[in-house]
GROMACS .gro file of C-alpha atoms in nm:
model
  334
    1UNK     CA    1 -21.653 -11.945  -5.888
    2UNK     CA    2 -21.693 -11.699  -5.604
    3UNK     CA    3 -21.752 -11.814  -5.256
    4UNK     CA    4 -21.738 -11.633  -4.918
    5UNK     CA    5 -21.443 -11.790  -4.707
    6UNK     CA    6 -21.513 -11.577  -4.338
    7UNK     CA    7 -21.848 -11.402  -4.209
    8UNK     CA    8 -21.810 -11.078  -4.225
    9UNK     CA    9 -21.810 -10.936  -3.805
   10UNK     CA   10 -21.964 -10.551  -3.825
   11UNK     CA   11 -21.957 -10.504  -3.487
   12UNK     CA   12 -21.614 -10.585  -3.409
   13UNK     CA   13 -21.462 -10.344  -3.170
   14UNK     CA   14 -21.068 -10.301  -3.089
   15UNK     CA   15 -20.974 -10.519  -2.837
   16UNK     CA   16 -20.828 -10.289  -2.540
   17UNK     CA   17 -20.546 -10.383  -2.260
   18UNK     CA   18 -20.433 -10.170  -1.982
   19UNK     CA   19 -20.144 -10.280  -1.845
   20UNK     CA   20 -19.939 -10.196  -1.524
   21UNK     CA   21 -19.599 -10.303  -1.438
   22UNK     CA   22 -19.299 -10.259  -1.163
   23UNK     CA   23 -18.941 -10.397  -1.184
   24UNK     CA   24 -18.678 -10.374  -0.999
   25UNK     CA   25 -18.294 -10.478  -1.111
   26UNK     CA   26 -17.998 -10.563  -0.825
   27UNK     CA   27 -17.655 -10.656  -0.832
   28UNK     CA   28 -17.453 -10.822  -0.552
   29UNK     CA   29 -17.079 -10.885  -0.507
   30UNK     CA   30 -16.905 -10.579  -0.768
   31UNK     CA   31 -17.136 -10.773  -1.036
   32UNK     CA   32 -17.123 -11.109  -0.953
   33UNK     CA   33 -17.484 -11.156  -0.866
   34UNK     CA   34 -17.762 -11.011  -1.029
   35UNK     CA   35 -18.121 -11.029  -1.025
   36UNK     CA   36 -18.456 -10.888  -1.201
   37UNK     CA   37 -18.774 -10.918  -1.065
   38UNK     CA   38 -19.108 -10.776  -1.209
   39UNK     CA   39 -19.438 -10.757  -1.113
   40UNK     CA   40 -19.720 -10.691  -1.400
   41UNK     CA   41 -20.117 -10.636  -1.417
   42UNK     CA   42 -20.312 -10.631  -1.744
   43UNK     CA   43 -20.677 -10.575  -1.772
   44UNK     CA   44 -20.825 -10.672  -2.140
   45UNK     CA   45 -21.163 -10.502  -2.212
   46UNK     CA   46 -21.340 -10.652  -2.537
   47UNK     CA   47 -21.168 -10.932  -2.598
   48UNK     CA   48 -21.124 -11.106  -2.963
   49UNK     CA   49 -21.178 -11.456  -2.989
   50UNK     CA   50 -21.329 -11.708  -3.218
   51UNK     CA   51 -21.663 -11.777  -3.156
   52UNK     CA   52 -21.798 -12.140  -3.306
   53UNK     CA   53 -22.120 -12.086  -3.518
   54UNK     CA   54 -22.417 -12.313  -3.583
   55UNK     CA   55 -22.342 -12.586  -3.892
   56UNK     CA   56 -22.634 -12.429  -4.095
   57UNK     CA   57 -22.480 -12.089  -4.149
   58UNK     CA   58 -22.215 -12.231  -4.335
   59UNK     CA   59 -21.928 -12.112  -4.123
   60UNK     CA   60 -21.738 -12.243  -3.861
   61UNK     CA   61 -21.662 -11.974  -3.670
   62UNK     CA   62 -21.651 -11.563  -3.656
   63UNK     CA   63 -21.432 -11.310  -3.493
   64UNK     CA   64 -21.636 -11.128  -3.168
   65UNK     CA   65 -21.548 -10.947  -2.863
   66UNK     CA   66 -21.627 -11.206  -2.583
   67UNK     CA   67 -21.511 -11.020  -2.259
   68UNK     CA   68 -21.309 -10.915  -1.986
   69UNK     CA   69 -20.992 -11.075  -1.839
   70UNK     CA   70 -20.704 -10.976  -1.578
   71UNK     CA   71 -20.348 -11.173  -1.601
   72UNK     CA   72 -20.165 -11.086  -1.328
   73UNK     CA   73 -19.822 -11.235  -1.217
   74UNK     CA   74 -19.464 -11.197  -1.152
   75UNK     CA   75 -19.119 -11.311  -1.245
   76UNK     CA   76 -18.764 -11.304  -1.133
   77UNK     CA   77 -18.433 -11.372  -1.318
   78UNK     CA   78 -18.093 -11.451  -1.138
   79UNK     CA   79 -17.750 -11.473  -1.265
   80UNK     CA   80 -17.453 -11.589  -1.119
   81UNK     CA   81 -17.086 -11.600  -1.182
   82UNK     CA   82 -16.954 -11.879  -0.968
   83UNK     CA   83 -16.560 -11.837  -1.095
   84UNK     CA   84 -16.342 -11.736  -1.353
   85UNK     CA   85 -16.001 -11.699  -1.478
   86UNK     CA   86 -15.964 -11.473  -1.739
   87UNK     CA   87 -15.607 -11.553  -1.869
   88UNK     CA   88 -15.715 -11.876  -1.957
   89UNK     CA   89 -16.099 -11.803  -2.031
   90UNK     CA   90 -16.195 -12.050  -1.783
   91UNK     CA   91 -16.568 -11.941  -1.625
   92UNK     CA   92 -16.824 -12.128  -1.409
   93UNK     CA   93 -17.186 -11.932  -1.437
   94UNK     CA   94 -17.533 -12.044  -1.344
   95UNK     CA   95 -17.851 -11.875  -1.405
   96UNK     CA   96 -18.274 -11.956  -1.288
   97UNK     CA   97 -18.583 -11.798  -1.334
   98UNK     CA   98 -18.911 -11.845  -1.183
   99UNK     CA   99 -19.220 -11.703  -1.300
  100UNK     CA  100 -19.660 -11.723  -1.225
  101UNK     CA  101 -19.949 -11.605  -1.386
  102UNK     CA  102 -20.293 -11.582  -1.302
  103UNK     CA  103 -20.548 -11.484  -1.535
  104UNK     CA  104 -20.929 -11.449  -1.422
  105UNK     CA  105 -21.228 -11.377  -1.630
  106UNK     CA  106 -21.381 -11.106  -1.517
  107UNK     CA  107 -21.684 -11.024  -1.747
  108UNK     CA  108 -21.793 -11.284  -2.043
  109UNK     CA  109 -22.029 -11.172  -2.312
  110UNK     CA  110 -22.432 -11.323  -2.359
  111UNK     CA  111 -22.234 -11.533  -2.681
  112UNK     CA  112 -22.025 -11.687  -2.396
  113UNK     CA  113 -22.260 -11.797  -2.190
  114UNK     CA  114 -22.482 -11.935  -2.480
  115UNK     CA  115 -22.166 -12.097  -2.623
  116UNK     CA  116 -22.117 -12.279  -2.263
  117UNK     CA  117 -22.505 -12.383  -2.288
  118UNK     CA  118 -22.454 -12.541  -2.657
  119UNK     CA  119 -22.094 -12.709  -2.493
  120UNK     CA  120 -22.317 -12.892  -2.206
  121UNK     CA  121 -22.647 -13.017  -2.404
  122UNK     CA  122 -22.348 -13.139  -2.667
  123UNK     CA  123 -22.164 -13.348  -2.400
  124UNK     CA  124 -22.528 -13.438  -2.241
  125UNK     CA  125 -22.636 -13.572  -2.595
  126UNK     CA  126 -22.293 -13.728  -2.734
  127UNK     CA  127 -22.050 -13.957  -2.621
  128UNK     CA  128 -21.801 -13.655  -2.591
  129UNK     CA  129 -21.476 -13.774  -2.392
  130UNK     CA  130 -21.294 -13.483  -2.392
  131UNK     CA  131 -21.233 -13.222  -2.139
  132UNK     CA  132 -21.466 -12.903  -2.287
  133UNK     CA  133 -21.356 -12.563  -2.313
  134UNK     CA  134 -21.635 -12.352  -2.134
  135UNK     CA  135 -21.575 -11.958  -1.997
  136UNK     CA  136 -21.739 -11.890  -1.638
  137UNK     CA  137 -21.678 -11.521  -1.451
  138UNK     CA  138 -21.435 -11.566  -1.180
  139UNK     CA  139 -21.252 -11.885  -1.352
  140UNK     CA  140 -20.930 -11.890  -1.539
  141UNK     CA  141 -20.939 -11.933  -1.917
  142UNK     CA  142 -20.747 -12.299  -1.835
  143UNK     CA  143 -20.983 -12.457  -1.639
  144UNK     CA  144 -21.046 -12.805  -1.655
  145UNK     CA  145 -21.431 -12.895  -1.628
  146UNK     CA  146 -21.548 -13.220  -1.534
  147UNK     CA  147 -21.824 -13.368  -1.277
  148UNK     CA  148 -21.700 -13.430  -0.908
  149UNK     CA  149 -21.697 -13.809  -0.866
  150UNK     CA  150 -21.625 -14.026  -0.564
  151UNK     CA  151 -21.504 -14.269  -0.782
  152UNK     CA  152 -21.593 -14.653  -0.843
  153UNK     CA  153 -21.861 -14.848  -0.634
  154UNK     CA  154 -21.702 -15.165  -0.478
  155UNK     CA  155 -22.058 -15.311  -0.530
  156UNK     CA  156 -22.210 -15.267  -0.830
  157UNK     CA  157 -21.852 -15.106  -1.053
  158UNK     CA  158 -22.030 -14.819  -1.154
  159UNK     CA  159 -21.870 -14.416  -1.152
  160UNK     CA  160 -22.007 -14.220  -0.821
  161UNK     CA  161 -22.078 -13.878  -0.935
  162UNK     CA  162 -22.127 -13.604  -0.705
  163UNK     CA  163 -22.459 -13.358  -0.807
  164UNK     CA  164 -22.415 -12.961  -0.750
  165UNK     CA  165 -22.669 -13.005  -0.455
  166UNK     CA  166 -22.418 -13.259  -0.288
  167UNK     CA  167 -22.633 -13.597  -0.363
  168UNK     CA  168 -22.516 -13.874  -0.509
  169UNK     CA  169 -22.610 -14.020  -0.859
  170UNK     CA  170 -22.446 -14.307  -1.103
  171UNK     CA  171 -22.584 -14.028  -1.363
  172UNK     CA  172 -22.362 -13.837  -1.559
  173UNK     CA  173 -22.472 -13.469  -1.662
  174UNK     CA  174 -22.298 -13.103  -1.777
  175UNK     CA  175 -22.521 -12.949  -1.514
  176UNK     CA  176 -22.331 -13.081  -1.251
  177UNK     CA  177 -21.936 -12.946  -1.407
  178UNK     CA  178 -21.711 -12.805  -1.176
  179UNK     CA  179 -21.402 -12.695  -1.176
  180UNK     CA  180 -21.184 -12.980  -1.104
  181UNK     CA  181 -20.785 -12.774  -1.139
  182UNK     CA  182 -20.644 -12.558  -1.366
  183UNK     CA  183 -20.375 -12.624  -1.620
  184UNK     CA  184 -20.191 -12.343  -1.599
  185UNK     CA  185 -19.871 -12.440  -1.304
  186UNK     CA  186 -19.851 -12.199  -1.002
  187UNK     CA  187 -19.481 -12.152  -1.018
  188UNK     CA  188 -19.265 -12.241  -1.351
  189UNK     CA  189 -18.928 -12.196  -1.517
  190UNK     CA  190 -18.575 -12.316  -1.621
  191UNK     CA  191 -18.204 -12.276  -1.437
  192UNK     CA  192 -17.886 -12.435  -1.556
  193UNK     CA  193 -17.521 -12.414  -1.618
  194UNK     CA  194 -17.237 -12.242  -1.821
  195UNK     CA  195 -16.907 -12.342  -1.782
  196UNK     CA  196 -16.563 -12.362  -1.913
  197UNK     CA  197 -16.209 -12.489  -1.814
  198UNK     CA  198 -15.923 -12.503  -2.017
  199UNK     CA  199 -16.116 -12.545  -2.293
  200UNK     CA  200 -16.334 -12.860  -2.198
  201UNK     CA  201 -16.731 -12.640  -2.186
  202UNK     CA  202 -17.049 -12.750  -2.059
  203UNK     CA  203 -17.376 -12.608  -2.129
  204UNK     CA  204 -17.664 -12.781  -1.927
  205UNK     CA  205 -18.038 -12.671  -1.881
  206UNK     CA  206 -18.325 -12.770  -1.689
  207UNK     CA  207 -18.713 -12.652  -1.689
  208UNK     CA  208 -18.933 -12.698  -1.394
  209UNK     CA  209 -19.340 -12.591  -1.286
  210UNK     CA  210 -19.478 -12.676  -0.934
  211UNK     CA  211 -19.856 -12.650  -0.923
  212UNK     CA  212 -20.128 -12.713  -1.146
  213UNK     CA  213 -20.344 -13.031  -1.250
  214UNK     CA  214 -20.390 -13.233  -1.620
  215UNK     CA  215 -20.664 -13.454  -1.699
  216UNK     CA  216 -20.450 -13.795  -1.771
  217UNK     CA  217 -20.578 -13.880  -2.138
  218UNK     CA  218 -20.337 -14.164  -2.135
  219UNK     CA  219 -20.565 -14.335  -1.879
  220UNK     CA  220 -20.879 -14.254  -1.976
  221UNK     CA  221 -20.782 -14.361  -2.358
  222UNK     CA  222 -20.527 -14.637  -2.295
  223UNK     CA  223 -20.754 -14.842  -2.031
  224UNK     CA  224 -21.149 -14.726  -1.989
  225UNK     CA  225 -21.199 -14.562  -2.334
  226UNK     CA  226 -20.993 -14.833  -2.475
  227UNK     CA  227 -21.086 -15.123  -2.725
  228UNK     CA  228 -20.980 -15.439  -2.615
  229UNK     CA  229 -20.977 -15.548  -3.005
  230UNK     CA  230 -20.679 -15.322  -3.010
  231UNK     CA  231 -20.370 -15.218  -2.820
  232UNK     CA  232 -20.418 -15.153  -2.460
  233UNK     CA  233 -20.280 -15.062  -2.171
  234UNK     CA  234 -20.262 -15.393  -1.911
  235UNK     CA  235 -20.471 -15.252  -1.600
  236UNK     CA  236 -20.783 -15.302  -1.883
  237UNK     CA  237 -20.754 -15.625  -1.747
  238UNK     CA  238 -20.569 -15.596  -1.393
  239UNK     CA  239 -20.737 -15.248  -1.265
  240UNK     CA  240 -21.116 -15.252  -1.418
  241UNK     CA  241 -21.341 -15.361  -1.142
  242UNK     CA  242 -21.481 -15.738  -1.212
  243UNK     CA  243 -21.645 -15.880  -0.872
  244UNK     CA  244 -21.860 -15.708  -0.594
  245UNK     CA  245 -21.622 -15.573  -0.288
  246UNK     CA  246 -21.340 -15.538  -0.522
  247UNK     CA  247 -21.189 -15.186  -0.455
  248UNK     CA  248 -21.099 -15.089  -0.823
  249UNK     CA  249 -21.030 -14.737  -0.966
  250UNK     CA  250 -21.153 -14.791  -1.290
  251UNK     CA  251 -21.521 -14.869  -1.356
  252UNK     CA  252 -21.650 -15.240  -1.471
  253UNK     CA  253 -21.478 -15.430  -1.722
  254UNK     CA  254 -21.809 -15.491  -1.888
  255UNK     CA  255 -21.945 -15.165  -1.905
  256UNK     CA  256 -21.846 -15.037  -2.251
  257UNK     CA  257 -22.001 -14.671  -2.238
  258UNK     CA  258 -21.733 -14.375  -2.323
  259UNK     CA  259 -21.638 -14.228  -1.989
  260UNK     CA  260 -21.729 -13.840  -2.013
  261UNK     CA  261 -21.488 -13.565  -1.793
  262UNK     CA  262 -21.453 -13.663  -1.423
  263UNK     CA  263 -21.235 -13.535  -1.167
  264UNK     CA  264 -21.089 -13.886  -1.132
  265UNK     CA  265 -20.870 -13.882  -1.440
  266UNK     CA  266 -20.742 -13.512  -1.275
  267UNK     CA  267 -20.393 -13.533  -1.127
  268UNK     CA  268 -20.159 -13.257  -1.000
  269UNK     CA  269 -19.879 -13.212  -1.241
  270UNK     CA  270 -19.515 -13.144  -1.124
  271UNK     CA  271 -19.223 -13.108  -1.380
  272UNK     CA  272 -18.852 -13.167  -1.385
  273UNK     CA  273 -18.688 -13.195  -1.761
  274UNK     CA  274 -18.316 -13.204  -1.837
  275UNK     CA  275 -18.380 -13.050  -2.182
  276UNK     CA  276 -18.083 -12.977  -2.319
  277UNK     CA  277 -17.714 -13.105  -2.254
  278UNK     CA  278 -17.375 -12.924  -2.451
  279UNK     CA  279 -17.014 -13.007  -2.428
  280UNK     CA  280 -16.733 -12.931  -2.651
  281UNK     CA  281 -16.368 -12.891  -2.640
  282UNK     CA  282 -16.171 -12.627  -2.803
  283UNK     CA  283 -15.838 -12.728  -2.931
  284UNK     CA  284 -15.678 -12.395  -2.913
  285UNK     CA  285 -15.419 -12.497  -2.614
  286UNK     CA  286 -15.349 -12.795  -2.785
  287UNK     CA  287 -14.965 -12.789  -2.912
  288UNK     CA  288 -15.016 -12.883  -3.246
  289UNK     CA  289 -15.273 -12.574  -3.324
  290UNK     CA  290 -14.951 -12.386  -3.316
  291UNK     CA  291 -14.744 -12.599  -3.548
  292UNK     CA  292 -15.021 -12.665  -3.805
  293UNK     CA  293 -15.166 -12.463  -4.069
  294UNK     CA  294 -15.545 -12.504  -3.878
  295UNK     CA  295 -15.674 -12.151  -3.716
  296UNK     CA  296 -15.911 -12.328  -3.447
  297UNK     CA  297 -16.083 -12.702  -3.419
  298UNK     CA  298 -16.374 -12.697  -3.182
  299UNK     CA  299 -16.578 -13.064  -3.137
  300UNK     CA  300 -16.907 -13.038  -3.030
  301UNK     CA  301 -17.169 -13.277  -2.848
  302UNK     CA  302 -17.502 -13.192  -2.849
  303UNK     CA  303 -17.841 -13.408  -2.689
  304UNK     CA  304 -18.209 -13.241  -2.549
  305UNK     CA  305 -18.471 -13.409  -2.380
  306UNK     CA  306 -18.207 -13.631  -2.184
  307UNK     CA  307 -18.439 -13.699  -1.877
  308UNK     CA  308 -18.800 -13.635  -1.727
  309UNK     CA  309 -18.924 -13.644  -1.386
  310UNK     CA  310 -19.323 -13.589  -1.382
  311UNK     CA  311 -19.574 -13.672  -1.112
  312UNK     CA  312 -19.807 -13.770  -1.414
  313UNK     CA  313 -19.755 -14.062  -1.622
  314UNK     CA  314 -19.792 -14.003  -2.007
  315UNK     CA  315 -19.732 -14.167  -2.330
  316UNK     CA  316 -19.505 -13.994  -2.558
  317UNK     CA  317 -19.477 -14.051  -2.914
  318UNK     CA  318 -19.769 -14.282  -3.013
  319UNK     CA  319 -19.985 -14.051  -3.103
  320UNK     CA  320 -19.776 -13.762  -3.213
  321UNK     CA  321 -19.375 -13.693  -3.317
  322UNK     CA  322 -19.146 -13.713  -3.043
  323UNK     CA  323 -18.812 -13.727  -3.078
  324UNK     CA  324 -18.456 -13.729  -2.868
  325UNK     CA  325 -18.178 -13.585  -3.098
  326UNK     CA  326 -17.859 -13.634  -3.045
  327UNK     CA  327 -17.524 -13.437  -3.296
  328UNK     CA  328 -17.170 -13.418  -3.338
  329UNK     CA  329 -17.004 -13.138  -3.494
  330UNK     CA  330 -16.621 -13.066  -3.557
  331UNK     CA  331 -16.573 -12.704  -3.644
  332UNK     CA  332 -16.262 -12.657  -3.857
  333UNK     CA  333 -16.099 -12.299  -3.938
  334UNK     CA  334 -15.785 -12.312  -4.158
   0.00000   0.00000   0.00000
């Protein structure tokens, strides 16, 4: 049989970018020191993107031009030669980059904002825990929405949610979203290490981003969302609210309704990762290279993900496949 798989989108215009951009290169110390930086601006007219369709038509989704949107940023790339000894290829070099992006939209189609209205009376009528993905003029395309709350009455243990006309309510509703961060870090990127001496190398690299929130799903899943017939994390028990004029930052142990996006489950995210870690040794000043029959022996040590610093705590690996790897290699050339 025959069977439609995508809705056919008639309308469908190109999607158009202008985009600007200024760079400038140095170098510092015969060579020694170099540096990129750039500066870009890109306006997208018409935007393509998947728009979700009603169940009844039979289709999930359909291609449409949604909108406007500006990304705008910069970015700047240094490298560095520390030492080196060229008779006996013996180097110290470091390199870093640091880059930001901003992206606003500027104009959003009437599918948008009609997709944004099904989003809220969705989350008003479900028990919808997730953060939503909504498009509002003026707001970056990685906003996080939730409802401004003053968190968790010492005497009743109920949320404290703040309305859009500033009063108070233990009511939860889409009306009231605001943007509560952005996920997208204000400043990002990586710097690291290349050396060698005699043959011993290293290779070592770090990434970084300053700036920027999540919304802590390990929390919200792991202690308020949890079910205590299952695994959970211990402040179920040792951080819920239980007595009146207990200060508490999660809501009443017996309350067992699904806690919908609030700004207290926001956090500002900061990154350090040691991702990746080489070292090797090449035998080739080794006497007995020149005595044996072997053209070059090279051992190699390779681990990533050694080491994270984060101002958010997250699981890793219970829910998806995480993995630290760690190889040896011994290259042999006869």
């Amino acid at each position: 049989p025959l069977y439609m798989s995508r809705l056919a989108a008639p309308n469908l215009e190109w999607e158009k970018t202008k985009a600007w951009n200024i760079g400038l290169d140095f170098s510092f110390l015969n060579g020694r020191l170099t540096a990129n930086m750039d500066y870009y601006l890109k306006k997208t007219t018409d935007m393509i993107m998947s728009q979700r369709l009603p169940s009844f038509s039979g289709f999930g989704s359909i291609m449409a031009n949604l909108g406007e949107v500006e990304n705008k940023g910069w970015e700047v790339y240094l490298n560095g030669r520390i030492w080196r000894d060229t008779p006996s290829r013996s180097y110290v070099n470091f390199y870093a980059s640091a880059a930001a992006n901003k992206n606003i939209l500027k104009k959003i189609s009437n599918s948008l904002k009609a997709l944004n209205d099904s989003t809220d009376e969705e989350y008003d009528s479900s028990s919808a825990t997730s953060v939503p993905v909504r498009y509002e003029e003026g707001q970056s395309m990685s906003t996080i929405w939730v409802v401004k709350s003053l968190g968790i009455d010492p005497q009743t243990g109920k949320e404290v949610f703040v309305k859009k006309d500033g009063s108070l309510t233990y009511d939860w509703s889409s009306s009231d979203f605001i943007a509560g961060g952005d996920t997208r870090p204000k400043v990002s990127g990586n710097f690291g290490i290349n050396m060698e001496y005699h043959g011993f190398g290293l290779n070592a690299g770090f990434t970084w981003r300053l700036g920027g929130q999540m919304y802590n799903t390990t929390l919200l899943d792991k202690v308020e969302n949890a079910d205590v017939h299952y695994n959970v994390d211990r402040r179920v028990f040792t951080g819920r609210w239980s007595e009146p004029g207990q200060v508490a930052r999660f809501k009443s142990i017996t309350d067992d309704s699904e806690t919908k996006p609030t700004s207290r489950f926001v956090e500002d995210y900061n990154l350090l990762t040691f991702s990746s870690l080489n070292v090797y040794y090449d035998f080739r000043e080794c006497r007995f290279m020149e005595k044996s029959f072997l053209q070059r022996m090279k051992a190699t040590f390779y681990m990533n993900d050694i080491a994270t610093i984060s101002s958010v705590k997250t699981e890793r690996g219970t829910s998806y496949p995480f993995a630290r790897s760690f190889s040896f290699s011994l290259q042999v050339t006869f």
